[in-house]
Coordinates of C-alpha atoms in Angstrom, one line a residue:
M4 CA 0.0 0.0 0.0
E5 CA 1.4 3.4 -1.0
H6 CA 1.9 5.7 2.0
H7 CA 0.6 8.7 0.3
T8 CA -2.9 7.3 -0.6
V9 CA -6.1 8.3 1.2
R10 CA -6.6 4.7 2.2
H11 CA -3.3 4.5 4.0
T12 CA -3.9 7.9 5.7
V13 CA -7.4 7.0 6.9
T14 CA -6.8 3.4 8.0
T15 CA -3.4 3.9 9.7
G16 CA -3.6 7.5 10.9
K17 CA -3.4 8.3 14.6
F18 CA -6.3 10.7 14.4
T19 CA -8.7 8.4 12.7
L20 CA -10.6 7.4 15.8
P21 CA -10.9 10.9 17.3
C22 CA -12.1 12.2 13.9
A23 CA -14.6 9.3 13.8
Y24 CA -16.0 10.4 17.2
V25 CA -16.3 14.0 16.0
L26 CA -17.9 13.1 12.7
S27 CA -20.3 10.7 14.5
A28 CA -21.3 13.5 16.9
V29 CA -22.1 15.7 13.9
L30 CA -24.2 13.0 12.3
W31 CA -26.0 12.4 15.6
S32 CA -26.8 16.2 15.9
L33 CA -28.5 16.2 12.5
T34 CA -31.4 14.1 13.8
S35 CA -31.2 14.2 17.6
A36 CA -29.7 17.4 18.8
N37 CA -32.3 17.9 21.5
T38 CA -33.1 14.3 22.4
T39 CA -31.6 12.9 25.6
E40 CA -32.2 9.3 24.7
N41 CA -30.3 9.6 21.4
W42 CA -27.3 11.4 22.9
T43 CA -27.3 8.7 25.6
G44 CA -27.1 6.2 22.7
F45 CA -24.1 8.1 21.3
L46 CA -22.2 8.0 24.6
F47 CA -23.0 4.3 25.1
L48 CA -21.8 3.4 21.5
A49 CA -18.7 5.6 22.0
V50 CA -17.8 3.6 25.1
T51 CA -18.5 0.4 23.3
T52 CA -16.3 1.5 20.4
F53 CA -13.4 2.0 22.8
F54 CA -13.9 -1.4 24.3
L55 CA -14.1 -2.8 20.7
R56 CA -10.7 -1.4 19.9
T57 CA -9.3 -2.7 23.2
V58 CA -10.6 -6.3 22.6
Y59 CA -9.4 -6.6 19.1
N60 CA -6.1 -4.8 19.6
N61 CA -5.3 -7.2 22.5
V62 CA -5.3 -10.1 20.0
S63 CA -3.7 -8.2 17.1
L64 CA -6.5 -8.9 14.8
I65 CA -5.1 -6.6 12.1
R66 CA -1.4 -7.2 11.6
I67 CA -0.5 -3.6 11.1
R68 CA -1.4 -0.7 13.4
S69 CA -4.8 0.6 12.5
W70 CA -7.6 2.5 14.2
F71 CA -10.0 1.8 11.3
L72 CA -11.7 -1.2 12.9
S73 CA -13.3 0.7 15.8
S74 CA -13.8 3.9 13.7
C75 CA -15.7 1.9 11.1
F76 CA -18.2 0.7 13.7
I77 CA -19.1 4.1 15.3
I78 CA -19.2 5.8 11.8
L79 CA -21.6 3.2 10.3
C80 CA -23.8 3.4 13.4
A81 CA -23.8 7.2 13.0
C82 CA -24.8 6.9 9.4
M83 CA -28.0 5.1 10.5
P84 CA -30.2 7.4 12.6
F85 CA -32.7 4.7 13.5
L86 CA -29.9 3.1 15.5
H87 CA -29.2 6.2 17.6
T88 CA -32.0 6.1 20.3
F89 CA -30.9 4.4 23.5
D90 CA -32.8 1.4 24.8
W91 CA -31.9 -1.5 27.0
T92 CA -30.7 -3.6 24.1
F93 CA -27.6 -1.4 24.0
I94 CA -26.5 -3.2 27.1
S95 CA -26.6 -6.5 25.2
L96 CA -24.2 -5.1 22.7
F97 CA -21.7 -4.1 25.4
S98 CA -22.1 -7.4 27.1
F99 CA -21.5 -9.2 23.9
I100 CA -18.1 -7.5 23.2
I101 CA -17.0 -8.5 26.7
A102 CA -18.1 -12.1 26.0
Q103 CA -16.0 -11.9 22.8
H104 CA -13.0 -10.8 24.8
F105 CA -13.2 -13.9 27.1
L106 CA -14.0 -16.2 24.3
F107 CA -10.7 -15.2 22.5
K108 CA -8.8 -15.8 25.7
A109 CA -9.8 -19.5 25.6
Y110 CA -7.5 -20.1 22.6
Q111 CA -4.5 -22.3 23.6
N112 CA -5.4 -21.8 27.3
T113 CA -4.6 -24.7 29.5
H114 CA -7.4 -23.6 31.9
A115 CA -10.0 -22.5 29.2
E116 CA -12.8 -23.2 31.6
R117 CA -12.1 -19.9 33.4
P118 CA -12.4 -17.5 30.4
L119 CA -15.2 -19.6 28.9
F120 CA -17.3 -19.3 32.1
F121 CA -17.2 -15.5 31.8
A122 CA -17.6 -15.6 28.0
F123 CA -20.9 -17.5 28.3
L124 CA -21.9 -15.6 31.4
F125 CA -21.8 -12.3 29.5
L126 CA -23.4 -13.9 26.4
F127 CA -26.3 -15.3 28.4
S128 CA -26.5 -11.9 30.2
A129 CA -26.8 -10.2 26.8
T130 CA -29.9 -12.3 26.1
L131 CA -31.7 -10.9 29.1
F132 CA -31.8 -7.5 27.3
C133 CA -32.0 -8.8 23.7
P134 CA -33.4 -12.5 23.7
P135 CA -32.5 -13.2 20.0
V136 CA -28.8 -13.0 21.0
I137 CA -29.2 -16.5 22.4
L138 CA -29.1 -17.7 18.7
L139 CA -25.3 -16.9 18.8
T140 CA -24.8 -19.7 21.4
P141 CA -24.3 -22.3 18.6
A142 CA -21.6 -20.1 17.1
F143 CA -19.8 -19.9 20.5
L144 CA -20.1 -23.7 21.0
L145 CA -18.8 -24.5 17.6
A146 CA -16.0 -22.0 18.0
I147 CA -14.7 -23.6 21.1
M148 CA -15.0 -27.1 19.5
V149 CA -13.2 -26.3 16.2
P150 CA -11.3 -23.0 15.8
L151 CA -10.4 -22.5 19.4
R152 CA -10.1 -26.2 20.3
A153 CA -11.1 -25.6 23.9
F154 CA -14.0 -27.9 24.4
T155 CA -13.5 -30.3 27.4
L156 CA -15.6 -31.7 30.2
R157 CA -14.3 -28.9 32.4
T158 CA -15.3 -26.2 29.9
A159 CA -18.7 -27.8 29.4
S160 CA -19.2 -27.7 33.1
A161 CA -18.2 -24.0 33.2
I162 CA -20.7 -23.2 30.4
L163 CA -23.5 -25.0 32.3
L164 CA -22.6 -23.2 35.5
A165 CA -22.8 -19.8 33.7
L166 CA -26.2 -20.7 32.3
I167 CA -27.5 -21.7 35.8
L168 CA -26.1 -18.5 37.3
V169 CA -27.8 -16.3 34.8
A170 CA -31.1 -18.3 35.1
Q171 CA -31.0 -17.9 38.9
V172 CA -30.4 -14.1 38.6
L173 CA -33.4 -13.8 36.3
L174 CA -35.5 -15.8 38.7
W175 CA -34.4 -13.8 41.7
Y176 CA -35.2 -10.6 39.8
H177 CA -38.8 -11.6 39.0
I178 CA -39.3 -12.8 42.6
A179 CA -37.9 -9.6 44.0
T180 CA -40.1 -7.5 41.7
D181 CA -43.2 -9.7 42.2
S182 CA -43.4 -10.3 38.4
I183 CA -43.0 -14.1 38.4
N184 CA -45.8 -14.3 35.8
A185 CA -43.6 -12.4 33.3
L186 CA -40.9 -15.1 33.4
P187 CA -42.3 -17.1 30.4
E188 CA -42.1 -13.9 28.2
F189 CA -38.4 -14.7 27.4
W190 CA -39.4 -18.0 25.8
I191 CA -42.5 -16.5 24.1
T192 CA -40.2 -13.9 22.5
L193 CA -37.8 -16.5 21.2
T194 CA -40.7 -18.5 19.6
D195 CA -42.3 -15.4 18.2
I196 CA -40.6 -15.7 14.8
H197 CA -41.9 -13.6 11.9
F198 CA -39.6 -14.5 9.0
K199 CA -42.2 -13.6 6.5
E200 CA -42.2 -10.0 7.7
T201 CA -38.7 -9.6 6.2
W202 CA -40.4 -9.1 2.8
Q203 CA -42.3 -6.2 4.4
W204 CA -39.2 -4.3 5.4
S205 CA -39.2 -0.6 4.7
T206 CA -37.1 0.8 1.9
L207 CA -34.9 2.4 4.6
Q208 CA -34.3 -1.0 6.3
M209 CA -33.7 -2.8 3.0
I210 CA -31.1 -0.3 1.6
N211 CA -29.1 -0.4 4.9
V212 CA -29.1 -4.2 5.1
I213 CA -28.0 -4.4 1.4
F214 CA -25.2 -1.9 2.0
I215 CA -23.9 -3.9 5.0
G216 CA -24.4 -7.2 3.2
V217 CA -22.5 -6.3 0.0
F218 CA -19.4 -5.1 1.8
L219 CA -19.6 -8.0 4.2
F220 CA -19.7 -10.5 1.3
L221 CA -16.7 -8.9 -0.3
S222 CA -14.8 -8.8 3.0
I223 CA -15.4 -12.5 3.7
I224 CA -14.2 -13.4 0.2
H225 CA -11.1 -11.3 0.6
F226 CA -10.4 -12.9 4.0
Y227 CA -10.5 -16.5 2.6
R228 CA -8.4 -15.4 -0.4
T229 CA -5.6 -13.8 1.7
F230 CA -5.8 -15.4 5.2
F231 CA -2.6 -17.3 4.7
Y232 CA -0.8 -14.0 5.3
D233 CA -2.2 -14.0 8.8
K234 CA -0.9 -16.0 11.8
I235 CA -2.8 -19.1 12.6
R236 CA -4.2 -17.6 15.8
T237 CA -5.6 -14.6 13.9
R238 CA -7.2 -16.9 11.3
M239 CA -9.0 -18.8 14.2
Y240 CA -10.3 -15.5 15.6
F241 CA -11.7 -14.5 12.2
H242 CA -13.3 -17.9 11.8
V243 CA -15.1 -17.3 15.1
I244 CA -16.3 -13.9 14.0
I245 CA -17.6 -15.3 10.7
L246 CA -19.4 -18.1 12.6
E247 CA -21.1 -15.4 14.8
T248 CA -22.0 -13.4 11.7
I249 CA -23.6 -16.4 10.1
C250 CA -25.8 -16.9 13.2
C251 CA -26.6 -13.2 13.6
A252 CA -28.0 -12.8 10.0
P253 CA -30.9 -15.3 10.4
A254 CA -31.7 -13.7 13.8
L255 CA -32.0 -10.3 12.0
L256 CA -34.4 -11.9 9.4
S257 CA -36.5 -13.6 12.0
Y258 CA -37.1 -11.0 14.8
P259 CA -38.3 -7.8 13.3
D260 CA -39.1 -6.4 16.7
Y261 CA -35.3 -6.5 17.5
F262 CA -34.2 -5.2 14.0
N263 CA -32.2 -2.2 15.4
A264 CA -30.5 -4.2 18.2
L265 CA -29.5 -7.0 15.9
L266 CA -28.3 -4.6 13.1
R267 CA -26.0 -2.9 15.7
L268 CA -24.7 -6.3 16.6
L269 CA -24.2 -7.2 13.0
L270 CA -22.2 -3.9 12.4
L271 CA -20.0 -4.8 15.4
L272 CA -19.3 -8.2 13.8
C273 CA -18.7 -6.7 10.4
A274 CA -16.2 -4.1 11.6
P275 CA -13.2 -6.5 11.9
L276 CA -14.0 -8.0 8.5
Y277 CA -14.3 -4.6 6.9
A278 CA -11.0 -3.6 8.5
H279 CA -9.2 -6.7 7.2
Y280 CA -10.5 -5.9 3.7
F281 CA -9.7 -2.2 3.5
V282 CA -6.6 -2.1 5.7
L283 CA -4.8 -5.1 4.3
G284 CA -6.1 -5.1 0.7
Q285 CA -3.4 -4.6 -1.9
G286 CA -3.3 -2.8 -5.2
R287 CA -4.4 0.4 -6.8
F288 CA -7.9 -0.9 -7.2
M289 CA -8.3 -1.2 -3.5
D290 CA -7.3 2.5 -3.1
Y291 CA -10.1 3.6 -5.5
F292 CA -12.6 1.1 -4.0
F293 CA -11.9 2.5 -0.5
L294 CA -12.9 5.9 -1.9
F295 CA -16.0 4.4 -3.3
F296 CA -16.8 2.9 0.2
L297 CA -16.4 6.4 1.8
A298 CA -18.6 7.9 -0.9
A299 CA -21.2 5.2 -0.5
S300 CA -21.2 5.6 3.3
A301 CA -21.7 9.4 2.9
A302 CA -24.6 8.8 0.4
L303 CA -26.1 6.3 2.8
A304 CA -25.9 8.8 5.7
L305 CA -27.6 11.5 3.5
F306 CA -30.3 9.1 2.4
N307 CA -31.0 8.0 6.0
V308 CA -31.1 11.5 7.4
N309 CA -33.6 12.6 4.7
C310 CA -35.8 9.5 5.1
F311 CA -35.6 9.3 8.9
P312 CA -38.8 10.8 10.5

């Protein structure tokens, strides 16, 4: 990659993340300048972005120094005004990134039951605020069986213990608040699948999902064409992220009531793949295609701002 290109400057510059925060705040102000809930959402996503950077930097997911991964997440969230308003599902997003941190720590760990207990504890905790997140459990289980190779009797016991602990906390909460009758609502939500309503998505929803899906598809293809340049550990981490993305996509299609929450989660999972594509891609074509990505993101932001009520 030539050092004088816009792509190199943006993806490796020290001021990329601070500029991303400022630009995101500007986009937030276009639709929510006087809305406390929306600015609360901005602060929450800003903190999540910082933790996102910390988690993925700790495992050196991108083999060169780059701030683009975390910046990409906050910017794309800012481009979609319908994701701005804070609700309790934001906590599930934060809980998931912590779960991801502990899941990665299980790789080549002789006592993997310790990080996996916390990984599933935070994953199951995320489902309390956004029940469809439970559909990512198969991705976590498959990840510890194949890419991370950490599945043992002890890790299985740790996972079961995490599930029991979260279930007990949920039970104690309903007992303390005298709302025990509301306990079955969690299972009712999970079985309330409306896959056919996907065809009734608004134009706004459809365009944003297509935008994410196109670049996600290209990013996955690029990863599998170039992953031999990465260390084996890094490859395994990306396999985990792709597994989670594969589980997140059907959830997005099946639970229209949680569309915003699941789209935020999908953006979080896409950020590492986008970063791998645009930061590590080679050639003049990638330099121009990165400019196209920036222009497409700006066009998406303008479209969303104009269409958002």
